[in-house]
Amino acid sequence: MNIAVVGLGFVGLSMSSVLASKNYNVVGIDIDNQKCSDIRNGILPLFEPGLENTLRVGLKKKLTISNNFSLIKNCDMIFVTVGTPQKSNGAIELSMIKEAITSIGRIIAKSKNNPIILIKSTVTPGTMQNIILPILEKRSGKKAGRDFGLISNPEFLQESSAIKNTKFPHVIVLGGYQTRFMKKTKNFFSKLHPNIPIIITNHQTAEMVKYANNSFLATKISFINQLSNICQNIPGVNIDDIAKTIGLDPRIGDAFLNAGPGYGGSCLPKDMKALINFADKVGINPILLNAVEKTNQRQIKSIISLMEKSLGTLALKRLAVLGTAFKPNTDDVRDSIAIELIKKLLKKKARITIYDPKAMRNTMKVFGKKIIYAKSITDALNNSQCVIMMTHWKQFEVLNNNSIKHMKRKFIIDCRRILSKKELNAEYYAIGIGKKE
Ligand code: UGA
């Protein structure tokens, strides 16, 4: 089985490495030549636990990385994993996917085999039928369903567990027509992931499933965040005990009930906006989804007002931000709430020092010299008048009275309740708990 993966971001790189490590012949394609050459040398464009090892194994076996699209011509399956970023109106930007499938169409025009093209990129319902399929048929001069297979195959992996999720997905979704290509794809996945449910449906449903999934996760987070804001105003109430308890109800489940500064990252915020935009287009006023988004945006404001309540004006105040990655175990700062917070604090003329175990380089790309980059947690805290803990890195759990002793004012805002069980000689506020006396 020869497999191509087009687009080497989190999904594509994890997928090509895992498949190659399982002895499939894999060609990983990306238009960025520098990125390809780095990957060939084992240098990763991103930090993802377990990826470096898996890539190394894959490269030793049958993984080829290239920017040369013609390498896909002998492939039986072609996975498209390019990004669909956000436009200013919230809709998705399709230029990358159009470019990728145009190149694929041109190559399959000349090839003799009948490949199956699987679209993993997140696209709104109808994109496959109305955009992808016509481009592919036009560029290849061939017919979908007869000469090549076309399947919607949304991806549910999470950054920071990309390898684990690629090896052990919770579900496989295959959208498309009941053709021999669908049968072959189903066989491929049932061999690759025995005992994992495979849902076979049409294109539009498969496309919508992805948005349903991410918007439900976002809804759970905004729900617990709204509840946490209520709890903050009830002395002694602890949001974590509430989340843990309701999570034991099998109808609710305990995942994605960690209150915090709001959801960030390259997926949840973008997919929520795309779904809201899409709902409007099909004539539905998405009241709940809008509320989920608004609740998310309000979280930052409530953190800032907590700060201003204690510090007064933030202008010229030295504030330390611990954690800029959008979640732990990644160096990704795209749409990170911490980045948004820093932007707002800079507007208020605060002086910001940050520390993150992995995301310093990416944060530097956003802020350059506008903020200070500390070498350690204590370095970040020195002389600061407030520390805001934004990302739940394990490393931050060591913070104690000794680490805060050189703060100008011992004032902690803990957005993830990392230190909530510790006795600290400090003014301590936690999202979902409020002020701890
Ligand atoms: C998300 C989905 O979880 C994946 O299933 C999906 O495949 C992916 O988007 C995608 O569309 O590609 P990811 O962006 O890696 O994955 O991040 P999440 O783990 O979902 O976290 C998103 C944000 O929610 C983070 O800022 C995180 O801190 C926040 N979050 C998560 C909370 O504030 N509380 C929680 O309980 C969980």
Tab-separated table of C-alpha atoms and ligand atoms in Angstrom:
chain	number	residue	atom	x	y	z
A	1	MET	CA	0.000	0.000	0.000
A	2	ASN	CA	1.510	3.358	-1.072
A	3	ILE	CA	0.179	6.316	0.861
A	4	ALA	CA	0.614	10.055	0.334
A	5	VAL	CA	-0.059	12.703	2.967
A	6	VAL	CA	-0.340	16.242	1.604
A	7	GLY	CA	0.301	19.025	4.169
A	8	LEU	CA	2.746	18.413	6.997
A	9	GLY	CA	1.267	20.232	9.986
A	10	PHE	CA	0.264	18.479	13.236
A	11	VAL	CA	-2.139	16.109	11.530
A	12	GLY	CA	-0.123	15.338	8.394
A	13	LEU	CA	3.211	14.914	10.098
A	14	SER	CA	1.788	12.731	12.871
A	15	MET	CA	-0.093	10.636	10.379
A	16	SER	CA	2.787	10.104	7.954
A	17	SER	CA	5.178	9.252	10.812
A	18	VAL	CA	2.781	6.796	12.442
A	19	LEU	CA	1.876	5.051	9.147
A	20	ALA	CA	5.538	4.780	8.102
A	21	SER	CA	6.444	3.409	11.528
A	22	LYS	CA	3.807	0.720	10.872
A	23	ASN	CA	5.625	-0.214	7.643
A	24	TYR	CA	3.436	1.506	5.077
A	25	ASN	CA	5.199	3.206	2.162
A	26	VAL	CA	4.499	6.868	2.875
A	27	VAL	CA	5.256	10.049	0.942
A	28	GLY	CA	4.759	13.195	3.013
A	29	ILE	CA	4.331	16.245	0.789
A	30	ASP	CA	4.514	19.910	1.744
A	31	ILE	CA	5.025	22.957	-0.488
A	32	ASP	CA	7.529	24.416	2.016
A	33	ASN	CA	10.889	23.126	0.847
A	34	GLN	CA	12.798	24.285	3.942
A	35	LYS	CA	10.283	22.525	6.186
A	36	CYS	CA	10.682	19.319	4.130
A	37	SER	CA	14.445	19.399	4.348
A	38	ASP	CA	14.318	20.007	8.134
A	39	ILE	CA	11.905	17.099	8.611
A	40	ARG	CA	14.147	14.823	6.522
A	41	ASN	CA	16.935	15.708	8.944
A	42	GLY	CA	14.698	14.929	11.903
A	43	ILE	CA	14.234	18.617	12.813
A	44	LEU	CA	10.607	19.233	13.731
A	45	PRO	CA	8.761	22.430	12.786
A	46	LEU	CA	6.720	22.080	16.005
A	47	PHE	CA	6.891	20.520	19.458
A	48	GLU	CA	4.650	17.494	19.879
A	49	PRO	CA	5.287	14.790	22.491
A	50	GLY	CA	6.394	11.504	20.907
A	51	LEU	CA	6.579	12.891	17.378
A	52	GLU	CA	10.359	13.125	17.170
A	53	ASN	CA	10.790	9.420	17.968
A	54	THR	CA	7.989	8.264	15.713
A	55	LEU	CA	9.352	10.391	12.865
A	56	ARG	CA	12.839	8.945	13.393
A	57	VAL	CA	11.444	5.400	13.178
A	58	GLY	CA	9.382	6.346	10.110
A	59	LEU	CA	12.360	7.915	8.336
A	60	LYS	CA	14.418	4.772	8.955
A	61	LYS	CA	11.613	2.723	7.402
A	62	LYS	CA	9.590	3.868	4.399
A	63	LEU	CA	8.885	7.583	4.879
A	64	THR	CA	9.854	9.980	2.103
A	65	ILE	CA	9.405	13.727	2.695
A	66	SER	CA	9.326	16.008	-0.320
A	67	ASN	CA	7.833	19.125	-1.892
A	68	ASN	CA	7.533	17.265	-5.182
A	69	PHE	CA	3.856	16.472	-5.852
A	70	SER	CA	4.674	14.059	-8.660
A	71	LEU	CA	5.685	11.505	-6.005
A	72	ILE	CA	2.000	10.881	-5.318
A	73	LYS	CA	1.433	9.377	-8.760
A	74	ASN	CA	1.822	5.755	-7.625
A	75	CYS	CA	-0.100	6.173	-4.396
A	76	ASP	CA	-3.208	4.164	-3.579
A	77	MET	CA	-4.429	6.583	-0.923
A	78	ILE	CA	-3.844	10.332	-0.784
A	79	PHE	CA	-4.699	12.065	2.497
A	80	VAL	CA	-5.160	15.833	2.313
A	81	THR	CA	-4.244	17.465	5.625
A	82	VAL	CA	-3.653	21.100	4.701
A	83	GLY	CA	-4.985	23.890	6.908
A	84	THR	CA	-8.238	25.789	6.400
A	85	PRO	CA	-7.516	29.003	8.316
A	86	GLN	CA	-10.020	31.680	9.203
A	87	LYS	CA	-11.069	34.652	7.105
A	88	SER	CA	-11.960	37.975	8.749
A	89	ASN	CA	-15.714	37.191	8.538
A	90	GLY	CA	-15.228	33.857	10.344
A	91	ALA	CA	-15.629	31.722	7.196
A	92	ILE	CA	-12.864	29.291	6.226
A	93	GLU	CA	-10.098	30.155	3.783
A	94	LEU	CA	-9.978	27.477	1.075
A	95	SER	CA	-6.979	28.646	-0.946
A	96	MET	CA	-4.572	26.056	0.472
A	97	ILE	CA	-6.937	23.152	-0.058
A	98	LYS	CA	-7.770	24.349	-3.574
A	99	GLU	CA	-4.080	24.566	-4.380
A	100	ALA	CA	-3.424	21.084	-2.984
A	101	ILE	CA	-6.257	19.369	-4.857
A	102	THR	CA	-5.418	21.225	-8.071
A	103	SER	CA	-1.908	19.727	-7.886
A	104	ILE	CA	-3.339	16.298	-7.009
A	105	GLY	CA	-5.787	16.517	-9.943
A	106	ARG	CA	-2.979	17.319	-12.386
A	107	ILE	CA	-0.932	14.345	-11.201
A	108	ILE	CA	-3.765	11.811	-11.258
A	109	ALA	CA	-4.638	12.998	-14.777
A	110	LYS	CA	-1.433	11.297	-15.896
A	111	SER	CA	-1.473	8.287	-13.578
A	112	LYS	CA	-2.857	4.869	-14.463
A	113	ASN	CA	-3.996	3.772	-11.030
A	114	ASN	CA	-7.259	4.646	-9.287
A	115	PRO	CA	-6.281	6.389	-6.071
A	116	ILE	CA	-8.544	7.216	-3.156
A	117	ILE	CA	-8.369	10.852	-2.051
A	118	LEU	CA	-9.317	11.418	1.582
A	119	ILE	CA	-9.989	14.949	2.800
A	120	LYS	CA	-8.982	15.356	6.444
A	121	SER	CA	-8.921	19.176	6.398
A	122	THR	CA	-11.840	20.751	8.274
A	123	VAL	CA	-14.345	22.116	5.743
A	124	THR	CA	-17.943	23.267	6.100
A	125	PRO	CA	-20.756	21.043	4.751
A	126	GLY	CA	-21.053	21.138	0.980
A	127	THR	CA	-17.368	21.971	0.343
A	128	MET	CA	-16.616	18.483	-0.942
A	129	GLN	CA	-19.569	18.372	-3.347
A	130	ASN	CA	-19.459	21.980	-4.501
A	131	ILE	CA	-15.763	22.828	-4.546
A	132	ILE	CA	-13.358	19.920	-4.061
A	133	LEU	CA	-15.037	17.357	-6.332
A	134	PRO	CA	-15.496	19.717	-9.325
A	135	ILE	CA	-11.875	20.934	-9.110
A	136	LEU	CA	-10.539	17.384	-8.937
A	137	GLU	CA	-12.667	16.168	-11.859
A	138	LYS	CA	-11.762	19.206	-13.966
A	139	ARG	CA	-8.018	19.032	-13.313
A	140	SER	CA	-7.764	15.269	-13.685
A	141	GLY	CA	-10.235	14.833	-16.537
A	142	LYS	CA	-11.468	11.808	-14.565
A	143	LYS	CA	-14.662	10.908	-12.738
A	144	ALA	CA	-14.978	10.597	-8.971
A	145	GLY	CA	-16.440	7.246	-7.931
A	146	ARG	CA	-15.340	5.632	-11.189
A	147	ASP	CA	-11.691	6.606	-11.765
A	148	PHE	CA	-10.769	7.745	-8.280
A	149	GLY	CA	-12.315	7.609	-4.831
A	150	LEU	CA	-13.198	10.721	-2.844
A	151	ILE	CA	-13.870	10.424	0.856
A	152	SER	CA	-14.440	12.929	3.659
A	153	ASN	CA	-12.399	11.720	6.609
A	154	PRO	CA	-12.469	14.330	9.405
A	155	GLU	CA	-9.755	14.206	12.030
A	156	PHE	CA	-10.288	14.441	15.794
A	157	LEU	CA	-6.741	14.382	17.137
A	158	GLN	CA	-5.679	16.860	19.808
A	159	GLU	CA	-2.386	18.708	19.786
A	160	SER	CA	-0.135	17.425	22.585
A	161	SER	CA	-1.619	13.915	22.158
A	162	ALA	CA	-1.351	13.798	18.369
A	163	ILE	CA	0.675	10.574	18.210
A	164	LYS	CA	-1.477	8.750	20.751
A	165	ASN	CA	-4.671	9.916	19.024
A	166	THR	CA	-3.324	8.934	15.577
A	167	LYS	CA	-2.459	5.462	16.819
A	168	PHE	CA	-5.657	5.039	18.826
A	169	PRO	CA	-8.465	7.242	17.460
A	170	HIS	CA	-11.859	6.989	19.184
A	171	VAL	CA	-13.771	6.883	15.888
A	172	ILE	CA	-13.203	6.818	12.130
A	173	VAL	CA	-15.639	8.785	10.003
A	174	LEU	CA	-15.886	8.061	6.282
A	175	GLY	CA	-18.166	10.264	4.206
A	176	GLY	CA	-18.983	9.568	0.574
A	177	TYR	CA	-20.750	7.251	-1.822
A	178	GLN	CA	-20.982	3.477	-1.402
A	179	THR	CA	-18.380	2.597	-4.009
A	180	ARG	CA	-15.580	0.020	-4.226
A	181	PHE	CA	-13.340	2.832	-2.975
A	182	MET	CA	-15.380	3.153	0.201
A	183	LYS	CA	-15.143	-0.610	0.737
A	184	LYS	CA	-11.369	-0.530	0.287
A	185	THR	CA	-11.043	2.406	2.670
A	186	LYS	CA	-13.161	0.683	5.292
A	187	ASN	CA	-10.931	-2.411	5.034
A	188	PHE	CA	-7.816	-0.269	5.332
A	189	PHE	CA	-9.043	1.396	8.539
A	190	SER	CA	-10.404	-1.759	10.130
A	191	LYS	CA	-6.982	-3.360	9.704
A	192	LEU	CA	-5.167	-0.275	10.937
A	193	HIS	CA	-7.462	0.271	13.929
A	194	PRO	CA	-9.214	-2.982	14.849
A	195	ASN	CA	-12.204	-2.523	17.196
A	196	ILE	CA	-12.546	1.217	16.579
A	197	PRO	CA	-16.052	2.233	15.433
A	198	ILE	CA	-16.220	3.239	11.775
A	199	ILE	CA	-19.096	5.542	10.853
A	200	ILE	CA	-19.955	5.511	7.174
A	201	THR	CA	-22.102	8.392	6.014
A	202	ASN	CA	-22.367	10.979	3.252
A	203	HIS	CA	-19.964	13.872	2.625
A	204	GLN	CA	-22.061	16.639	4.182
A	205	THR	CA	-22.673	14.698	7.385
A	206	ALA	CA	-18.983	13.833	7.758
A	207	GLU	CA	-18.104	17.495	7.247
A	208	MET	CA	-20.695	18.592	9.810
A	209	VAL	CA	-19.633	15.982	12.387
A	210	LYS	CA	-16.316	17.745	12.833
A	211	TYR	CA	-18.003	21.071	13.627
A	212	ALA	CA	-20.511	19.334	15.900
A	213	ASN	CA	-17.648	17.752	17.802
A	214	ASN	CA	-15.581	20.898	18.301
A	215	SER	CA	-18.558	23.140	19.036
A	216	PHE	CA	-19.804	20.713	21.685
A	217	LEU	CA	-16.370	20.733	23.328
A	218	ALA	CA	-16.369	24.548	23.231
A	219	THR	CA	-19.865	24.548	24.741
A	220	LYS	CA	-18.728	22.353	27.635
A	221	ILE	CA	-15.831	24.730	28.323
A	222	SER	CA	-17.970	27.868	28.182
A	223	PHE	CA	-20.552	26.188	30.403
A	224	ILE	CA	-18.018	25.398	33.106
A	225	ASN	CA	-16.427	28.824	32.715
A	226	GLN	CA	-19.732	30.572	33.204
A	227	LEU	CA	-20.422	28.389	36.229
A	228	SER	CA	-16.936	29.164	37.548
A	229	ASN	CA	-17.685	32.884	37.369
A	230	ILE	CA	-20.777	32.334	39.496
A	231	CYS	CA	-18.784	30.183	41.933
A	232	GLN	CA	-16.120	32.863	42.226
A	233	ASN	CA	-18.699	35.069	43.899
A	234	ILE	CA	-19.802	32.438	46.409
A	235	PRO	CA	-17.237	32.233	49.222
A	236	GLY	CA	-15.788	28.749	49.669
A	237	VAL	CA	-17.250	27.160	46.546
A	238	ASN	CA	-14.773	25.130	44.518
A	239	ILE	CA	-15.407	24.662	40.783
A	240	ASP	CA	-13.105	21.619	40.516
A	241	ASP	CA	-15.148	19.634	43.052
A	242	ILE	CA	-18.293	20.587	41.144
A	243	ALA	CA	-16.796	19.567	37.776
A	244	LYS	CA	-15.506	16.295	39.221
A	245	THR	CA	-18.893	15.450	40.695
A	246	ILE	CA	-21.056	16.283	37.695
A	247	GLY	CA	-18.446	14.536	35.522
A	248	LEU	CA	-19.240	11.286	37.336
A	249	ASP	CA	-22.736	11.408	35.886
A	250	PRO	CA	-22.293	9.233	32.780
A	251	ARG	CA	-24.704	11.486	30.902
A	252	ILE	CA	-22.284	14.404	31.405
A	253	GLY	CA	-18.765	12.904	31.483
A	254	ASP	CA	-15.735	14.495	33.101
A	255	ALA	CA	-13.742	15.645	30.046
A	256	PHE	CA	-13.532	19.299	29.041
A	257	LEU	CA	-14.898	20.597	32.319
A	258	ASN	CA	-11.736	22.368	33.450
A	259	ALA	CA	-12.618	25.994	34.037
A	260	GLY	CA	-10.003	28.435	32.850
A	261	PRO	CA	-9.299	31.591	30.883
A	262	GLY	CA	-11.286	30.337	27.885
A	263	TYR	CA	-10.592	28.003	24.985
A	264	GLY	CA	-7.874	28.897	22.494
A	265	GLY	CA	-5.758	27.167	19.870
A	266	SER	CA	-5.972	26.897	16.125
A	267	CYS	CA	-9.189	24.850	16.084
A	268	LEU	CA	-11.941	25.510	18.627
A	269	PRO	CA	-12.148	29.317	18.182
A	270	LYS	CA	-11.848	29.049	14.377
A	271	ASP	CA	-14.391	26.229	14.052
A	272	MET	CA	-16.884	28.006	16.305
A	273	LYS	CA	-16.690	31.129	14.143
A	274	ALA	CA	-16.965	29.082	10.930
A	275	LEU	CA	-20.029	27.226	12.249
A	276	ILE	CA	-21.703	30.466	13.356
A	277	ASN	CA	-21.008	31.968	9.940
A	278	PHE	CA	-22.310	28.804	8.241
A	279	ALA	CA	-25.470	28.695	10.394
A	280	ASP	CA	-26.243	32.279	9.395
A	281	LYS	CA	-25.833	31.322	5.739
A	282	VAL	CA	-28.361	28.501	6.020
A	283	GLY	CA	-30.832	30.790	7.777
A	284	ILE	CA	-30.358	29.740	11.388
A	285	ASN	CA	-29.660	32.203	14.170
A	286	PRO	CA	-27.157	30.225	16.281
A	287	ILE	CA	-28.112	31.708	19.667
A	288	LEU	CA	-26.387	29.044	21.759
A	289	LEU	CA	-23.174	29.039	19.703
A	290	ASN	CA	-23.010	32.834	19.867
A	291	ALA	CA	-23.395	32.678	23.638
A	292	VAL	CA	-20.603	30.089	23.871
A	293	GLU	CA	-18.315	32.411	21.928
A	294	LYS	CA	-19.272	35.491	23.914
A	295	THR	CA	-18.738	33.649	27.192
A	296	ASN	CA	-15.277	32.687	25.957
A	297	GLN	CA	-14.383	36.253	25.072
A	298	ARG	CA	-15.596	37.496	28.458
A	299	GLN	CA	-13.171	35.298	30.384
A	300	ILE	CA	-10.191	37.516	29.543
A	301	LYS	CA	-12.100	40.630	30.525
A	302	SER	CA	-12.917	39.139	33.913
A	303	ILE	CA	-9.230	38.302	34.493
A	304	ILE	CA	-8.259	41.870	33.683
A	305	SER	CA	-10.907	43.346	35.956
A	306	LEU	CA	-9.703	41.087	38.773
A	307	MET	CA	-6.240	42.565	38.251
A	308	GLU	CA	-7.480	46.143	38.081
A	309	LYS	CA	-9.562	45.701	41.209
A	310	SER	CA	-6.419	45.006	43.192
A	311	LEU	CA	-3.773	46.959	41.316
A	312	GLY	CA	-5.735	49.948	40.057
A	313	THR	CA	-4.359	51.162	36.750
A	314	LEU	CA	-2.142	48.629	35.027
A	315	ALA	CA	-0.040	51.265	33.254
A	316	LEU	CA	3.670	50.742	34.011
A	317	LYS	CA	2.892	47.865	36.369
A	318	ARG	CA	5.236	44.905	35.973
A	319	LEU	CA	3.125	41.788	35.375
A	320	ALA	CA	4.382	38.238	34.928
A	321	VAL	CA	2.529	35.804	32.675
A	322	LEU	CA	3.296	32.117	33.189
A	323	GLY	CA	2.379	30.066	30.135
A	324	THR	CA	1.750	31.412	26.654
A	325	ALA	CA	1.115	28.095	24.837
A	326	PHE	CA	-2.629	27.592	24.256
A	327	LYS	CA	-2.404	24.461	26.415
A	328	PRO	CA	0.384	22.439	28.078
A	329	ASN	CA	2.777	20.153	26.177
A	330	THR	CA	2.759	22.200	23.011
A	331	ASP	CA	4.724	25.192	21.751
A	332	ASP	CA	1.703	26.395	19.768
A	333	VAL	CA	0.537	29.928	20.579
A	334	ARG	CA	-1.988	30.285	17.744
A	335	ASP	CA	-5.146	31.908	19.130
A	336	SER	CA	-3.786	31.339	22.612
A	337	ILE	CA	-5.778	33.158	25.284
A	338	ALA	CA	-2.505	34.107	26.981
A	339	ILE	CA	-1.395	35.890	23.816
A	340	GLU	CA	-4.728	37.732	23.661
A	341	LEU	CA	-4.389	38.688	27.309
A	342	ILE	CA	-0.863	40.056	26.793
A	343	LYS	CA	-2.061	42.113	23.794
A	344	LYS	CA	-4.773	43.660	25.963
A	345	LEU	CA	-2.365	44.307	28.839
A	346	LEU	CA	0.122	45.971	26.492
A	347	LYS	CA	-2.663	48.265	25.298
A	348	LYS	CA	-3.070	49.260	28.929
A	349	LYS	CA	0.671	50.001	28.970
A	350	ALA	CA	1.554	47.263	31.447
A	351	ARG	CA	5.103	45.868	31.429
A	352	ILE	CA	4.998	42.193	30.686
A	353	THR	CA	7.471	39.451	31.475
A	354	ILE	CA	6.652	35.947	30.315
A	355	TYR	CA	7.886	32.439	30.845
A	356	ASP	CA	6.787	29.269	29.058
A	357	PRO	CA	8.706	25.978	29.050
A	358	LYS	CA	8.296	25.451	25.273
A	359	ALA	CA	6.583	28.399	23.612
A	360	MET	CA	9.156	31.190	24.133
A	361	ARG	CA	10.304	31.189	20.497
A	362	ASN	CA	6.778	31.337	19.083
A	363	THR	CA	5.800	34.043	21.581
A	364	MET	CA	8.837	36.062	20.511
A	365	LYS	CA	7.569	35.875	16.913
A	366	VAL	CA	4.353	37.598	18.065
A	367	PHE	CA	5.705	40.263	20.420
A	368	GLY	CA	9.366	40.788	19.515
A	369	LYS	CA	10.860	43.346	21.883
A	370	LYS	CA	7.542	44.535	23.298
A	371	ILE	CA	7.794	42.172	26.263
A	372	ILE	CA	10.518	40.561	28.396
A	373	TYR	CA	11.361	36.864	28.092
A	374	ALA	CA	12.421	35.340	31.416
A	375	LYS	CA	14.758	32.384	31.710
A	376	SER	CA	12.867	30.712	34.535
A	377	ILE	CA	9.724	30.967	36.647
A	378	THR	CA	11.482	32.867	39.435
A	379	ASP	CA	13.192	35.126	36.936
A	380	ALA	CA	9.749	36.039	35.566
A	381	LEU	CA	8.377	36.704	39.040
A	382	ASN	CA	11.192	38.966	40.278
A	383	ASN	CA	9.916	42.491	40.935
A	384	SER	CA	6.511	41.785	39.442
A	385	GLN	CA	3.326	43.109	41.021
A	386	CYS	CA	1.150	40.273	39.835
A	387	VAL	CA	1.627	36.835	38.294
A	388	ILE	CA	-1.047	35.430	36.016
A	389	MET	CA	-0.887	31.669	35.513
A	390	MET	CA	-2.400	30.981	32.107
A	391	THR	CA	-1.310	27.480	31.039
A	392	HIS	CA	-1.294	24.412	33.248
A	393	TRP	CA	2.298	23.301	32.718
A	394	LYS	CA	3.416	20.666	35.266
A	395	GLN	CA	6.535	22.779	35.836
A	396	PHE	CA	4.402	25.540	37.387
A	397	GLU	CA	3.188	23.236	40.164
A	398	VAL	CA	6.510	23.696	42.013
A	399	LEU	CA	5.786	27.365	42.613
A	400	ASN	CA	5.877	28.079	46.366
A	401	ASN	CA	6.551	30.809	48.926
A	402	ASN	CA	10.219	30.725	48.051
A	403	SER	CA	9.608	31.336	44.347
A	404	ILE	CA	7.407	34.364	45.032
A	405	LYS	CA	9.658	35.944	47.655
A	406	HIS	CA	11.134	38.494	45.221
A	407	MET	CA	7.798	39.653	43.853
A	408	LYS	CA	7.229	43.338	44.458
A	409	ARG	CA	3.676	42.509	45.443
A	410	LYS	CA	2.703	38.940	46.182
A	411	PHE	CA	-0.421	38.774	44.066
A	412	ILE	CA	-1.331	35.627	42.125
A	413	ILE	CA	-4.133	35.098	39.627
A	414	ASP	CA	-4.298	31.390	38.938
A	415	CYS	CA	-6.464	30.779	35.867
A	416	ARG	CA	-6.015	27.003	36.093
A	417	ARG	CA	-6.081	26.507	39.894
A	418	ILE	CA	-2.575	25.044	39.768
A	419	LEU	CA	-1.741	26.198	43.294
A	420	SER	CA	-5.179	26.090	44.867
A	421	LYS	CA	-4.213	23.442	47.430
A	422	LYS	CA	-1.052	25.225	48.590
A	423	GLU	CA	-0.622	27.526	51.554
A	424	LEU	CA	0.834	30.700	50.072
A	425	ASN	CA	1.757	33.965	51.742
A	426	ALA	CA	0.129	35.862	48.936
A	427	GLU	CA	-3.036	37.464	47.744
A	428	TYR	CA	-4.374	34.504	45.768
A	429	TYR	CA	-7.285	34.507	43.318
A	430	ALA	CA	-8.262	31.496	41.277
A	431	ILE	CA	-10.757	31.297	38.443
A	432	GLY	CA	-13.681	29.322	39.800
A	433	ILE	CA	-12.692	29.744	43.418
A	434	GLY	CA	-12.323	33.469	43.852
A	435	LYS	CA	-10.174	34.964	46.583
A	436	LYS	CA	-8.540	32.501	48.956
A	437	GLU	CA	-8.053	34.076	52.389
B	1	UGA	C1	-9.326	20.411	19.363
B	1	UGA	C2	-10.223	19.184	19.603
B	1	UGA	O1	-10.144	18.823	20.974
B	1	UGA	C3	-9.782	18.008	18.730
B	1	UGA	O2	-10.659	16.923	18.898
B	1	UGA	C4	-9.804	18.458	17.270
B	1	UGA	O3	-9.365	17.416	16.408
B	1	UGA	C5	-8.894	19.658	17.101
B	1	UGA	O4	-9.331	20.723	17.976
B	1	UGA	C6	-8.962	20.106	15.672
B	1	UGA	O5	-10.028	20.556	15.235
B	1	UGA	O6	-8.001	19.920	14.917
B	1	UGA	P1	-6.885	21.128	20.185
B	1	UGA	O7	-7.068	22.370	19.399
B	1	UGA	O8	-5.609	20.383	20.093
B	1	UGA	O9	-8.017	20.061	19.792
B	1	UGA	O10	-7.098	21.536	21.688
B	1	UGA	P2	-8.038	21.108	22.905
B	1	UGA	O11	-7.373	20.079	23.710
B	1	UGA	O12	-9.409	20.839	22.429
B	1	UGA	O13	-8.034	22.460	23.755
B	1	UGA	C7	-8.590	23.653	23.196
B	1	UGA	C8	-8.614	24.753	24.231
B	1	UGA	O14	-9.591	24.477	25.218
B	1	UGA	C9	-7.310	24.984	24.980
B	1	UGA	O15	-7.078	26.368	25.069
B	1	UGA	C10	-7.556	24.401	26.348
B	1	UGA	O16	-6.821	25.002	27.371
B	1	UGA	C11	-9.035	24.680	26.520
B	1	UGA	N1	-9.703	23.764	27.460
B	1	UGA	C12	-9.825	22.439	27.174
B	1	UGA	C13	-10.208	24.268	28.650
B	1	UGA	O17	-10.105	25.487	28.947
B	1	UGA	N2	-10.830	23.415	29.509
B	1	UGA	C14	-10.980	22.097	29.232
B	1	UGA	O18	-11.581	21.376	30.054
B	1	UGA	C15	-10.444	21.603	28.043
